[in-house]
Tab-separated table of C-alpha atoms in Angstrom:
chain	number	residue	atom	x	y	z
L	1	MET	CA	-63.599	106.203	30.683
L	2	ALA	CA	-60.268	105.290	29.216
L	3	LYS	CA	-58.897	105.035	32.703
L	4	ALA	CA	-61.658	102.991	33.877
L	5	GLN	CA	-61.008	100.453	30.988
L	6	GLN	CA	-57.395	100.418	31.650
L	7	ARG	CA	-58.137	99.652	35.321
L	8	LEU	CA	-60.471	96.936	34.361
L	9	SER	CA	-57.995	95.390	32.102
L	10	GLN	CA	-55.430	95.377	34.998
L	11	VAL	CA	-57.904	93.577	37.275
L	12	GLN	CA	-58.685	91.108	34.596
L	13	SER	CA	-54.933	90.378	34.213
L	14	HIS	CA	-54.511	89.963	37.853
L	15	LEU	CA	-57.354	87.372	38.027
L	16	ALA	CA	-55.979	85.614	35.001
L	17	SER	CA	-52.525	85.327	36.743
L	18	SER	CA	-54.361	84.025	39.888
L	19	GLU	CA	-56.233	81.291	38.046
L	20	ALA	CA	-53.112	80.203	36.297
L	21	ASP	CA	-51.417	79.756	39.958
L	22	ILE	CA	-54.390	77.377	41.063
L	23	PRO	CA	-53.101	73.889	41.173
L	24	ARG	CA	-54.959	71.579	38.789
L	25	GLY	CA	-55.503	67.839	38.530
L	26	ARG	CA	-53.106	65.567	40.371
L	27	GLU	CA	-51.210	68.537	41.899
L	28	SER	CA	-54.455	69.862	43.295
L	29	ILE	CA	-55.397	66.476	44.736
L	30	LEU	CA	-51.981	65.953	46.459
L	31	ARG	CA	-51.829	69.490	47.787
L	32	LYS	CA	-52.765	70.079	51.404
L	33	SER	CA	-55.271	72.802	52.381
L	34	PRO	CA	-56.828	73.680	55.788
L	35	ASP	CA	-60.286	73.392	53.950
L	36	ASP	CA	-59.699	69.902	52.637
L	37	ILE	CA	-62.347	67.395	53.680
L	38	VAL	CA	-60.452	64.483	55.313
L	39	VAL	CA	-61.068	61.117	56.790
L	40	THR	CA	-59.604	60.555	60.141
L	41	CYS	CA	-60.967	57.233	61.046
L	42	ALA	CA	-62.657	54.445	58.938
L	43	LEU	CA	-63.595	51.009	60.093
L	44	ARG	CA	-65.898	48.216	59.608
L	45	THR	CA	-67.126	44.931	61.267
L	46	PRO	CA	-66.182	41.814	59.436
L	47	LEU	CA	-68.461	40.972	56.484
L	48	THR	CA	-70.137	37.609	56.926
L	49	ARG	CA	-72.315	35.377	54.693
L	50	GLY	CA	-75.955	35.885	54.962
L	51	GLY	CA	-77.852	33.081	56.591
L	52	LYS	CA	-74.835	31.207	57.461
L	53	GLY	CA	-71.991	33.526	58.844
L	54	GLY	CA	-71.190	34.817	62.136
L	55	PHE	CA	-73.691	37.656	62.083
L	56	LYS	CA	-76.687	35.661	60.728
L	57	ASP	CA	-78.509	36.179	64.142
L	58	THR	CA	-77.322	39.809	64.737
L	59	ALA	CA	-79.765	42.746	63.994
L	60	ALA	CA	-78.458	45.373	61.663
L	61	ALA	CA	-78.767	48.065	64.361
L	62	ASP	CA	-76.615	46.117	66.702
L	63	LEU	CA	-73.978	45.779	63.958
L	64	LEU	CA	-74.214	49.612	63.487
L	65	ALA	CA	-74.060	50.393	67.238
L	66	HIS	CA	-70.716	48.429	67.410
L	67	ALA	CA	-69.286	50.210	64.410
L	68	PHE	CA	-70.173	53.566	66.093
L	69	GLN	CA	-68.707	52.457	69.377
L	70	SER	CA	-65.508	51.284	67.633
L	71	LEU	CA	-65.192	54.592	65.794
L	72	ILE	CA	-65.527	56.611	68.954
L	73	SER	CA	-63.038	54.408	70.906
L	74	ARG	CA	-60.406	54.230	68.103
L	75	SER	CA	-60.442	57.781	66.995
L	76	LYS	CA	-60.937	59.203	70.515
L	77	ILE	CA	-63.141	61.814	69.161
L	78	ASP	CA	-65.389	63.552	71.618
L	79	PRO	CA	-68.845	62.303	70.504
L	80	ASN	CA	-70.394	65.566	71.558
L	81	LEU	CA	-68.487	67.188	68.607
L	82	VAL	CA	-70.125	65.075	66.042
L	83	GLU	CA	-73.090	67.046	64.615
L	84	ASP	CA	-74.602	64.746	61.973
L	85	ILE	CA	-74.493	60.963	61.110
L	86	SER	CA	-75.764	59.678	57.664
L	87	VAL	CA	-76.485	56.064	57.354
L	88	GLY	CA	-76.821	54.113	53.975
L	89	ASN	CA	-79.178	51.182	54.147
L	90	VAL	CA	-81.387	49.206	51.572
L	91	LEU	CA	-83.319	46.672	53.410
L	92	SER	CA	-84.672	48.176	56.740
L	93	PRO	CA	-88.178	49.597	56.639
L	94	GLY	CA	-87.802	53.363	56.159
L	95	ALA	CA	-84.031	52.670	55.706
L	96	GLY	CA	-83.783	52.066	59.446
L	97	ALA	CA	-84.237	55.816	60.495
L	98	THR	CA	-85.684	55.167	63.879
L	99	GLU	CA	-83.469	52.074	64.874
L	100	TYR	CA	-80.365	53.629	63.551
L	101	ARG	CA	-80.967	56.867	65.666
L	102	ALA	CA	-81.302	54.558	68.601
L	103	ALA	CA	-78.022	52.776	67.737
L	104	ALA	CA	-76.164	56.166	67.714
L	105	LEU	CA	-77.555	56.814	71.206
L	106	VAL	CA	-76.465	53.473	72.377
L	107	ALA	CA	-72.969	53.927	70.949
L	108	GLY	CA	-72.610	56.951	73.060
L	109	PHE	CA	-73.423	59.910	70.780
L	110	PRO	CA	-75.439	62.541	72.526
L	111	GLU	CA	-79.007	63.560	71.647
L	112	THR	CA	-77.629	66.684	69.869
L	113	THR	CA	-76.049	64.438	67.229
L	114	ALA	CA	-78.490	64.305	64.372
L	115	VAL	CA	-79.015	61.047	62.429
L	116	LYS	CA	-80.451	60.498	58.945
L	117	THR	CA	-80.692	57.394	56.801
L	118	LEU	CA	-80.794	57.043	52.961
L	119	ASN	CA	-81.204	54.421	50.265
L	120	ARG	CA	-79.158	54.732	47.069
L	121	GLN	CA	-79.228	50.932	46.560
L	122	CYS	CA	-75.684	49.363	46.460
L	123	SER	CA	-73.997	52.695	46.811
L	124	SER	CA	-76.053	53.835	49.916
L	125	GLY	CA	-72.907	53.774	52.194
L	126	LEU	CA	-70.842	55.665	49.742
L	127	GLN	CA	-73.561	58.248	49.348
L	128	ALA	CA	-73.752	58.652	53.048
L	129	CYS	CA	-70.080	59.592	53.126
L	130	VAL	CA	-70.539	62.042	50.296
L	131	ASP	CA	-73.628	63.655	51.958
L	132	ILE	CA	-71.492	64.327	55.159
L	133	ALA	CA	-68.515	65.554	53.050
L	134	ASN	CA	-70.784	67.975	51.237
L	135	ALA	CA	-72.275	69.200	54.530
L	136	ILE	CA	-68.863	69.905	55.970
L	137	GLN	CA	-67.847	71.610	52.633
L	138	CYS	CA	-70.691	74.002	52.612
L	139	GLY	CA	-70.366	74.952	56.288
L	140	MET	CA	-73.473	73.225	57.499
L	141	ILE	CA	-71.483	71.028	59.948
L	142	ASP	CA	-67.906	70.772	61.138
L	143	ILE	CA	-67.745	67.046	61.956
L	144	GLY	CA	-69.808	64.148	60.760
L	145	VAL	CA	-69.989	60.379	60.312
L	146	GLY	CA	-70.833	58.555	57.127
L	147	ALA	CA	-72.061	54.877	57.633
L	148	GLY	CA	-73.601	51.933	56.086
L	149	VAL	CA	-75.175	48.780	57.445
L	150	GLU	CA	-77.171	45.782	56.241
L	151	SER	CA	-78.375	42.569	57.587
L	152	MET	CA	-79.246	40.519	54.565
L	153	SER	CA	-79.804	37.471	56.986
L	154	LEU	CA	-82.718	38.923	58.707
L	155	GLN	CA	-84.146	41.491	56.264
L	156	TYR	CA	-83.461	40.146	52.631
L	157	GLY	CA	-86.455	38.632	50.695
L	158	PRO	CA	-89.501	39.419	48.706
L	159	GLY	CA	-90.604	42.041	51.198
L	160	ALA	CA	-87.576	44.235	50.348
L	161	VAL	CA	-89.526	45.291	47.011
L	162	SER	CA	-92.646	47.008	47.141
L	163	GLU	CA	-95.507	46.280	44.646
L	164	PHE	CA	-95.845	48.917	41.815
L	165	SER	CA	-99.123	50.881	41.374
L	166	GLU	CA	-101.057	50.684	38.187
L	167	LEU	CA	-99.612	54.064	37.101
L	168	LEU	CA	-96.003	52.796	37.317
L	169	ASP	CA	-96.856	49.430	35.654
L	170	ASN	CA	-98.376	51.127	32.740
L	171	HIS	CA	-95.149	52.972	31.877
L	172	GLN	CA	-92.772	50.576	30.170
L	173	GLU	CA	-89.552	52.293	31.377
L	174	ALA	CA	-90.825	52.640	34.846
L	175	LYS	CA	-91.913	48.973	34.918
L	176	ASN	CA	-88.399	47.945	34.013
L	177	CYS	CA	-87.124	49.324	37.447
L	178	LYS	CA	-88.446	46.105	39.035
L	179	VAL	CA	-86.718	43.527	36.800
L	180	PRO	CA	-84.535	41.466	39.284
L	181	MET	CA	-80.768	42.273	39.192
L	182	GLY	CA	-79.882	38.824	38.384
L	183	ALA	CA	-81.954	38.655	35.207
L	184	LEU	CA	-80.722	42.204	34.122
L	185	SER	CA	-77.085	41.052	34.477
L	186	GLU	CA	-77.689	37.796	32.617
L	187	GLN	CA	-79.320	39.547	29.762
L	188	MET	CA	-76.571	42.185	29.735
L	189	ALA	CA	-73.767	39.413	29.537
L	190	SER	CA	-75.605	37.728	26.752
L	191	ASP	CA	-76.196	41.091	24.765
L	192	ARG	CA	-72.646	42.218	25.260
L	193	LYS	CA	-70.951	38.865	24.568
L	194	ILE	CA	-69.447	38.579	27.973
L	195	THR	CA	-68.724	34.970	28.142
L	196	ARG	CA	-68.744	32.846	31.351
L	197	ASP	CA	-64.851	32.056	31.146
L	198	VAL	CA	-64.237	35.845	31.106
L	199	GLN	CA	-66.400	36.384	34.196
L	200	ASP	CA	-64.961	33.421	36.054
L	201	SER	CA	-61.462	34.640	35.259
L	202	PHE	CA	-62.283	37.862	36.869
L	203	ALA	CA	-64.025	36.271	39.773
L	204	ALA	CA	-61.042	33.899	40.369
L	205	ARG	CA	-58.651	36.848	40.476
L	206	SER	CA	-60.772	38.646	42.861
L	207	PHE	CA	-60.931	35.607	45.215
L	208	GLN	CA	-57.223	35.047	44.999
L	209	ARG	CA	-56.396	38.703	45.782
L	210	ALA	CA	-58.816	38.960	48.731
L	211	GLU	CA	-57.342	35.476	50.038
L	212	ALA	CA	-53.729	36.868	49.820
L	213	ALA	CA	-54.790	40.158	51.468
L	214	GLN	CA	-56.523	38.333	54.380
L	215	LYS	CA	-53.565	35.935	54.871
L	216	ALA	CA	-51.225	38.920	54.824
L	217	GLY	CA	-53.258	40.679	57.586
L	218	LYS	CA	-54.200	43.696	55.237
L	219	PHE	CA	-57.805	43.909	56.474
L	220	LYS	CA	-56.951	43.663	60.154
L	221	ASP	CA	-56.553	47.252	60.866
L	222	GLU	CA	-59.804	48.250	59.246
L	223	ILE	CA	-61.861	45.601	61.109
L	224	ALA	CA	-63.396	45.913	64.575
L	225	PRO	CA	-63.946	42.453	65.946
L	226	MET	CA	-67.337	41.906	67.561
L	227	LYS	CA	-68.727	39.503	70.189
L	228	VAL	CA	-72.248	38.268	69.272
L	229	LYS	CA	-74.756	35.541	70.114
L	230	TRP	CA	-74.875	32.809	67.312
L	231	VAL	CA	-77.265	29.835	67.049
L	232	ASP	CA	-75.464	26.662	65.843
L	233	PRO	CA	-77.683	25.473	62.920
L	234	LYS	CA	-76.953	21.836	63.597
L	235	THR	CA	-77.621	21.694	67.335
L	236	GLU	CA	-79.667	24.909	67.678
L	237	GLU	CA	-77.479	25.661	70.639
L	238	GLU	CA	-76.985	29.403	71.197
L	239	LYS	CA	-73.269	30.293	71.745
L	240	GLU	CA	-71.266	33.544	72.199
L	241	ILE	CA	-68.700	33.919	69.479
L	242	VAL	CA	-66.161	36.643	68.426
L	243	VAL	CA	-66.461	37.468	64.771
L	244	ASP	CA	-62.965	38.950	63.769
L	245	LYS	CA	-62.571	38.273	59.985
L	246	ASP	CA	-64.634	38.008	56.656
L	247	ASP	CA	-65.985	34.526	56.212
L	248	GLY	CA	-66.885	34.857	52.596
L	249	ILE	CA	-63.406	34.736	51.271
L	250	ARG	CA	-63.011	31.102	49.756
L	251	PRO	CA	-59.517	29.864	49.601
L	252	GLY	CA	-58.201	28.113	46.569
L	253	MET	CA	-60.626	29.471	44.118
L	254	THR	CA	-59.719	28.867	40.358
L	255	VAL	CA	-61.353	29.376	37.052
L	256	GLU	CA	-61.687	25.481	37.000
L	257	SER	CA	-63.378	25.297	40.339
L	258	LEU	CA	-65.718	28.131	39.526
L	259	GLY	CA	-66.551	26.358	36.295
L	260	LYS	CA	-68.224	23.515	38.232
L	261	ILE	CA	-70.865	25.820	39.745
L	262	LYS	CA	-74.354	25.758	38.257
L	263	PRO	CA	-75.912	28.996	36.721
L	264	ALA	CA	-78.241	30.810	39.175
L	265	PHE	CA	-80.686	32.763	36.951
L	266	LYS	CA	-80.907	30.830	33.893
L	267	LYS	CA	-80.494	27.156	32.925
L	268	ASP	CA	-77.806	27.839	30.354
L	269	GLY	CA	-76.701	31.337	31.892
L	270	SER	CA	-73.253	32.524	32.758
L	271	ILE	CA	-73.844	33.989	36.226
L	272	HIS	CA	-73.672	31.843	39.262
L	273	ALA	CA	-72.813	32.110	43.012
L	274	GLY	CA	-68.939	32.237	42.245
L	275	ASN	CA	-68.970	35.228	40.002
L	276	ALA	CA	-71.622	37.267	41.745
L	277	SER	CA	-71.346	38.951	45.153
L	278	GLN	CA	-72.510	36.946	48.160
L	279	VAL	CA	-75.451	37.937	50.336
L	280	SER	CA	-73.685	39.746	53.280
L	281	ASP	CA	-74.124	41.156	56.874
L	282	GLY	CA	-71.973	43.986	58.230
L	283	ALA	CA	-71.572	47.588	59.079
L	284	ALA	CA	-68.874	50.435	58.445
L	285	ALA	CA	-68.412	53.909	59.762
L	286	VAL	CA	-66.280	56.767	58.619
L	287	LEU	CA	-65.383	59.950	60.497
L	288	LEU	CA	-64.944	63.308	58.396
L	289	MET	CA	-63.990	66.809	59.141
L	290	LYS	CA	-61.873	69.693	57.554
L	291	ARG	CA	-57.991	69.251	57.551
L	292	SER	CA	-57.898	72.355	59.903
L	293	THR	CA	-60.252	70.713	62.300
L	294	ALA	CA	-58.359	67.422	62.446
L	295	GLU	CA	-55.102	69.305	63.086
L	296	ARG	CA	-56.594	71.244	65.905
L	297	LEU	CA	-58.023	68.069	67.535
L	298	GLY	CA	-54.960	66.092	67.051
L	299	GLN	CA	-56.768	63.561	64.813
L	300	SER	CA	-54.801	61.346	62.425
L	301	ILE	CA	-55.447	61.889	58.717
L	302	LEU	CA	-56.080	58.871	56.719
L	303	GLY	CA	-57.132	60.437	53.430
L	304	LYS	CA	-58.762	63.315	51.637
L	305	PHE	CA	-62.127	63.412	50.048
L	306	VAL	CA	-61.811	64.965	46.463
L	307	CYS	CA	-65.130	64.717	44.549
L	308	SER	CA	-67.901	62.437	43.576
L	309	SER	CA	-70.336	61.970	40.686
L	310	VAL	CA	-73.602	60.315	40.172
L	311	VAL	CA	-75.154	59.437	36.821
L	312	GLY	CA	-78.417	57.648	36.005
L	313	VAL	CA	-78.658	55.053	33.338
L	314	LYS	CA	-81.502	53.023	31.816
L	315	PRO	CA	-83.204	50.613	34.459
L	316	LEU	CA	-82.411	47.544	32.345
L	317	LEU	CA	-78.767	48.675	32.173
L	318	MET	CA	-78.289	49.453	35.907
L	319	GLY	CA	-75.065	47.431	36.114
L	320	ILE	CA	-73.183	49.862	33.846
L	321	GLY	CA	-73.610	52.872	36.096
L	322	PRO	CA	-69.710	53.083	36.760
L	323	TRP	CA	-69.030	53.401	33.125
L	324	LYS	CA	-71.062	56.618	33.089
L	325	ALA	CA	-70.103	57.841	36.458
L	326	ILE	CA	-66.324	57.349	36.391
L	327	PRO	CA	-65.581	59.742	33.563
L	328	VAL	CA	-67.671	62.447	35.221
L	329	ALA	CA	-65.705	62.052	38.453
L	330	LEU	CA	-62.291	62.135	36.611
L	331	GLU	CA	-63.345	65.361	34.911
L	332	LYS	CA	-64.293	66.858	38.200
L	333	ALA	CA	-61.060	65.784	39.732
L	334	GLY	CA	-59.087	67.050	36.614
L	335	ILE	CA	-57.197	63.908	36.190
L	336	GLY	CA	-56.966	61.055	33.550
L	337	LYS	CA	-57.627	57.470	34.090
L	338	GLU	CA	-53.971	56.614	33.700
L	339	GLU	CA	-53.257	58.696	36.938
L	340	VAL	CA	-55.334	56.529	39.198
L	341	ASP	CA	-53.501	54.012	41.116
L	342	VAL	CA	-56.258	51.683	42.280
L	343	TRP	CA	-59.693	51.016	40.934
L	344	GLU	CA	-62.677	49.499	42.908
L	345	ILE	CA	-65.841	48.909	41.004
L	346	ASN	CA	-68.534	47.948	43.613
L	347	GLU	CA	-70.953	45.976	41.341
L	348	ALA	CA	-72.747	42.759	42.266
L	349	PHE	CA	-71.669	40.837	39.302
L	350	ALA	CA	-68.407	40.087	37.399
L	351	SER	CA	-70.115	40.613	34.187
L	352	GLN	CA	-70.810	44.297	34.892
L	353	CYS	CA	-67.245	44.852	36.184
L	354	VAL	CA	-65.687	43.288	33.188
L	355	TRP	CA	-67.750	45.250	30.740
L	356	CYS	CA	-67.074	48.585	32.658
L	357	VAL	CA	-63.291	47.848	32.760
L	358	LYS	CA	-63.145	47.046	28.968
L	359	GLU	CA	-65.395	49.895	27.848
L	360	LEU	CA	-63.414	52.556	29.902
L	361	GLY	CA	-60.044	51.077	28.953
L	362	LEU	CA	-58.923	50.635	32.546
L	363	ASP	CA	-55.732	48.787	33.501
L	364	GLU	CA	-56.757	45.482	35.050
L	365	ALA	CA	-53.603	45.227	37.077
L	366	LYS	CA	-55.092	48.182	39.106
């Protein structure tokens, strides 16, 4: 019995030593392992203004098919090796499950490549990439594509939200789920004392950074230009044009120029078209696999998927989701906020971003 206990103690000691040798936090993130989930190609169409931009007459499935074709061409991946595609979408009926499978076939993926769609609202494309990464990590597939697409020009409107049943309408918290985002954000800005000046300052910086990046050609490598048919709204003449850059980045935006725009959701409100996201059309696709697979296939490695988190908040506070989710992701990754070099909070309104940055104590320069 004594010998058994002694042996058990030895095993426990070995295990403790092994755990101590496992890299943690930043060291673990930067360490390269054959089992890492990596991105070998990531691209997008330009993002254009809904109802006015270069893609206003282009179907969402066509945008997605182009993103898929460009991904195959640029990565030089054999499409027969791609086992699953996950597409994030909000506005298409059924999240576009049927038409986006068709888009994959048109792009050159074989019938053996499965396609699914999902809707997690504004983070649908991100969730699609996470789903593919998780499927690779657990051994379900070896290679997959995470994608996202939206044609707000052709599919945005009252029909995008279904009517609630009597059961849902009689539950107050459930009923809050259908309060429009603009109204929610306006109320949040008011409740949390986020002034219009603060929102406009954040928005102006965002425009200025985007303008500088576009002029410096920093978006060029990630964009796949697309030739489309476009109807001139003035002459109603159909033309063939090449869309090769984002058309929603407005040059010369300042706090002063933003201050002249009328509020959008409330007469004396603080939210307007200049400090809220535009209605957009576009598509994106990301190729993922294990590092060992990428090296075997000669694929370039752009980055490594580390972890993700998802946390629910009250329906009336939907815009503060990042405030809840970011700390969980940091904890999973084993790092502190000061170790992050770049932050990107994908919320529709400056009010939400400003509040999350302030409450989390993030460095605005990042």
